[in-house]
Structures are given as C-alpha cells and as structure tokens.
Amino acid sequence: YEGVMLSNIRLSLIRNLENNGFLPAGSYDRNLEIVLNGQLSSNPGLFANAYYMDGDKYIYIQIAPIPSQIDVFETGLTMRNLSEVGALPSASNALISSSLASAEGINHTYYKLIDEYFVETRSNRVNYLILQIAVNTDNQDLFNRVMDKIDVYRATYKYSPALYMIYEVRDERNVCVAWDNLMMAVTLLN
C-alpha cells in the first residue's frame, strides 16, 4: 500500500503553521478530521495506522504483518499527537486507563481486530507514549500508574554504569536503549 501514516500528521505543527499564515486556513481542521475518522469502529479507542485516497474517499489501513492486526505503537503515536492538541477522544482515554490494569494491556506490539485483544511481545515503548499523553492531558493519576510500570525497568544496582537508566530484557540480559532513556528525559523535562 501507498499511503500516509496517521502518526505522521503532526496536528500541533499544522495548527501552528496555519495560525502563523504558513498554511491555508482550514488545514488544521481538515487534518484533524482525517485523523479522527481513522478511529476503529470495532474499538473506537484505537486508530488505523494509515490512509490512502481512492478518488475523493479516504481508505484507512493497518500496517501490521498480519492483515487483521494493527501496530499498537503507531496508534499510540496518533493518540499522543491528538493529546497534544486537546483532541484525544474519551474512548481512547478509557482504553488507556483500563488497559493499564490488565496484563494484556496496551503495551503490546499488535492488537488483533477480530479477537479484540492485544498480542505479541510487550512493548514498553508504548508506555512512553502513554506517559506523554498523561502529561499532555494533565492526568496525574495516569502519569503515576505509567511511571509505576516503567519504574520496574529502572536500573538500581549502585555500582552499575547504567544506574537509574531504563532497561529492557533481551535474551535474558538487561539492555539499556538510548531511545527509551531519551523518551523518559524528554517527557519528564516537559
């Protein structure tokens, strides 16, 4: 497929460019509508990963390797972008809140559309997006719950060169990844 990733539609940037006269009037509203129309009908808290145009009709698609699944990180990016402009739907907030209490929650790689549950490996990277959503929506309870989940992966051995860094477990080894720690730093410094 050729299309546009919904997560690449940076609504805050489009709004700022429109407000400063660099984009035509209505650009923000049109793009916001495109993103919001990407909500899944089976689970309105989640979003399709991309869209393409068929004439004047928008066709929303998933990019997971299996057609009946969506990439959760991509839908998380879209939700984060919506939260930056105060347009995150209440269904997405409810999904995030309820999934944090579940072992099969949103911090997984894929979501099975037919069976309606999260599958594959855990992806703590989704938790960083949820942390940013908590900051953007000023939701202290959500922030605390996500930090509790992330804190499990904080290095605490006082002689470790990775002290206080976030790690992940790969092949029975603890590995610190720059992206994870950069996401934490950027989010907490906001």
C-alpha positions as a printed NumPy array, in Angstrom:
array([[  0.   ,   0.   ,   0.   ],
       [  0.992,   3.577,  -0.525],
       [ -0.46 ,   5.973,   1.956],
       [  0.053,   8.418,   4.783],
       [  0.732,   7.259,   8.322],
       [ -1.775,   8.862,  10.701],
       [  1.047,   9.162,  13.23 ],
       [  2.932,  11.411,  10.776],
       [  0.162,  14.006,  10.781],
       [  1.605,  16.347,  13.403],
       [ -1.501,  18.279,  14.345],
       [  0.221,  20.741,  16.684],
       [  2.682,  21.688,  13.936],
       [ -0.094,  22.072,  11.359],
       [ -2.098,  24.249,  13.767],
       [  0.912,  26.455,  14.488],
       [  1.771,  26.818,  10.798],
       [ -1.832,  27.71 ,   9.97 ],
       [ -2.036,  30.226,  12.829],
       [  1.134,  31.922,  11.548],
       [ -0.047,  32.092,   7.943],
       [  2.246,  29.401,   6.511],
       [ -0.631,  27.028,   5.678],
       [ -4.04 ,  27.924,   4.262],
       [ -6.996,  28.396,   6.611],
       [ -8.751,  25.115,   7.348],
       [ -5.612,  22.938,   7.073],
       [ -5.702,  22.028,  10.759],
       [ -9.43 ,  21.216,  10.773],
       [ -9.125,  19.076,   7.629],
       [ -6.187,  17.09 ,   9.038],
       [ -7.842,  16.709,  12.436],
       [-10.918,  15.279,  10.707],
       [ -8.761,  12.85 ,   8.704],
       [ -7.103,  11.567,  11.89 ],
       [-10.305,  11.327,  13.937],
       [-12.05 ,   9.443,  11.117],
       [ -9.306,   6.81 ,  11.456],
       [-10.849,   5.525,  14.69 ],
       [-11.607,   1.828,  14.512],
       [-15.291,   1.02 ,  14.56 ],
       [-14.723,  -2.251,  16.475],
       [-12.668,  -0.5  ,  19.164],
       [-13.112,   3.288,  18.942],
       [-10.237,   3.884,  21.367],
       [ -7.697,   2.741,  18.759],
       [ -6.808,   4.191,  15.366],
       [ -5.936,   2.746,  11.98 ],
       [ -2.266,   3.101,  11.137],
       [ -2.528,   4.856,   7.767],
       [ -4.817,   6.023,   4.989],
       [ -4.765,   6.471,   1.236],
       [ -7.07 ,   8.228,  -1.191],
       [ -9.325,   6.37 ,  -3.598],
       [-10.687,   9.228,  -5.669],
       [-12.129,  11.562,  -3.051],
       [-12.661,   8.795,  -0.456],
       [-10.308,   8.074,   2.456],
       [ -9.423,   4.394,   2.916],
       [ -7.926,   3.544,   6.319],
       [ -5.495,   0.635,   6.603],
       [ -3.345,  -1.26 ,   9.104],
       [  0.386,  -1.864,   8.605],
       [  0.906,  -4.938,  10.779],
       [  2.348,  -8.018,   9.045],
       [ -0.97 ,  -9.829,   9.564],
       [ -3.924,  -8.018,   7.936],
       [ -6.262,  -8.48 ,  10.911],
       [ -3.91 ,  -6.686,  13.336],
       [ -2.814,  -3.101,  13.932],
       [  0.553,  -1.813,  15.082],
       [ -0.072,  -0.508,  18.614],
       [  2.965,   1.799,  18.657],
       [  1.647,   3.604,  15.565],
       [ -1.826,   4.01 ,  17.056],
       [ -0.16 ,   5.234,  20.261],
       [  1.716,   7.896,  18.3  ],
       [ -1.558,   9.015,  16.758],
       [ -3.184,   9.207,  20.2  ],
       [ -0.2  ,  11.171,  21.502],
       [ -0.499,  13.643,  18.596],
       [ -4.206,  14.104,  19.334],
       [ -3.482,  14.683,  23.03 ],
       [ -1.05 ,  17.479,  22.111],
       [ -3.929,  19.5  ,  20.657],
       [ -6.544,  18.505,  23.24 ],
       [ -8.469,  16.3  ,  20.792],
       [ -7.89 ,  12.82 ,  22.224],
       [-11.284,  11.065,  22.225],
       [-12.697,   9.933,  25.554],
       [-12.811,   6.357,  24.182],
       [ -9.004,   6.435,  23.824],
       [ -8.59 ,   7.749,  27.37 ],
       [-10.87 ,   4.995,  28.67 ],
       [ -8.986,   2.324,  26.71 ],
       [ -5.624,   3.51 ,  28.034],
       [ -6.839,   3.659,  31.64 ],
       [ -8.484,   0.247,  31.588],
       [ -5.611,  -1.462,  29.769],
       [ -3.012,  -0.32 ,  32.304],
       [ -4.675,  -2.54 ,  34.883],
       [ -4.518,  -5.579,  32.599],
       [ -1.619,  -7.906,  31.78 ],
       [ -2.924,  -7.971,  28.205],
       [ -2.955,  -4.158,  28.087],
       [ -1.926,  -1.605,  25.519],
       [  1.852,  -2.067,  25.983],
       [  1.97 ,  -4.847,  23.38 ],
       [  3.127,  -4.881,  19.777],
       [ -0.149,  -5.678,  17.998],
       [ -3.898,  -5.584,  18.512],
       [ -5.999,  -8.367,  16.943],
       [ -9.02 ,  -6.745,  15.349],
       [-11.097,  -9.914,  15.069],
       [-10.463, -11.259,  18.573],
       [-10.226,  -7.746,  20.067],
       [ -7.196,  -8.111,  22.321],
       [ -3.53 ,  -7.109,  22.47 ],
       [ -0.972,  -9.723,  21.418],
       [  2.71 , -10.381,  20.724],
       [  5.585,  -9.138,  22.824],
       [  5.351,  -6.439,  25.419],
       [  6.442,  -3.072,  24.104],
       [  7.447,  -0.707,  26.851],
       [  7.845,   1.966,  24.16 ],
       [  4.071,   2.291,  24.126],
       [  4.26 ,   3.18 ,  27.822],
       [  6.414,   6.21 ,  26.973],
       [  3.722,   7.443,  24.598],
       [  1.102,   6.939,  27.304],
       [  3.326,   8.883,  29.69 ],
       [  3.395,  11.754,  27.188],
       [ -0.396,  11.536,  26.849],
       [ -0.675,  11.789,  30.639],
       [  1.474,  14.936,  30.604],
       [ -0.446,  16.445,  27.662],
       [ -3.827,  15.791,  29.289],
       [ -2.617,  16.775,  32.773],
       [ -3.746,  13.406,  34.118],
       [ -1.709,  12.881,  37.302],
       [ -3.287,   9.502,  38.101],
       [ -2.436,   8.124,  34.652],
       [  1.086,   9.564,  34.946],
       [  1.653,   7.835,  38.295],
       [  0.328,   4.485,  37.059],
       [  2.552,   4.538,  33.952],
       [  5.594,   5.593,  35.99 ],
       [  4.959,   2.63 ,  38.309],
       [  5.051,   0.288,  35.285],
       [  8.195,   1.897,  33.848],
       [  9.948,   2.056,  37.231],
       [ 10.104,  -1.748,  37.277],
       [ 12.701,  -1.422,  34.481],
       [ 14.897,   1.2  ,  36.181],
       [ 18.441,   0.086,  36.993],
       [ 19.043,   0.335,  40.74 ],
       [ 22.318,  -1.525,  41.326],
       [ 24.513,   1.215,  42.803],
       [ 27.714,   0.06 ,  41.04 ],
       [ 26.102,  -0.242,  37.635],
       [ 27.234,   2.182,  34.912],
       [ 23.567,   2.279,  33.932],
       [ 22.341,   3.378,  37.387],
       [ 18.841,   4.954,  37.15 ],
       [ 18.582,   4.23 ,  33.43 ],
       [ 15.628,   2.369,  31.948],
       [ 16.442,  -1.076,  30.579],
       [ 14.697,  -3.897,  28.78 ],
       [ 15.308,  -7.619,  28.928],
       [ 16.645,  -9.236,  25.744],
       [ 17.808, -12.836,  25.647],
       [ 17.937, -12.942,  29.452],
       [ 20.18 ,  -9.852,  29.588],
       [ 19.363,  -6.335,  30.709],
       [ 19.953,  -3.874,  27.876],
       [ 19.768,  -0.082,  28.067],
       [ 18.496,   1.526,  24.902],
       [ 19.169,   5.205,  24.206],
       [ 15.687,   5.75 ,  22.694],
       [ 13.957,   4.605,  25.888],
       [ 16.03 ,   6.844,  28.125],
       [ 15.767,   9.806,  25.768],
       [ 11.974,   9.451,  25.722],
       [ 11.927,   9.458,  29.52 ],
       [ 14.174,  12.511,  29.726],
       [ 12.223,  14.499,  27.138],
       [  8.885,  13.637,  28.715],
       [  9.954,  14.422,  32.276],
       [ 11.615,  17.691,  31.292],
       [  8.393,  18.99 ,  29.688]])
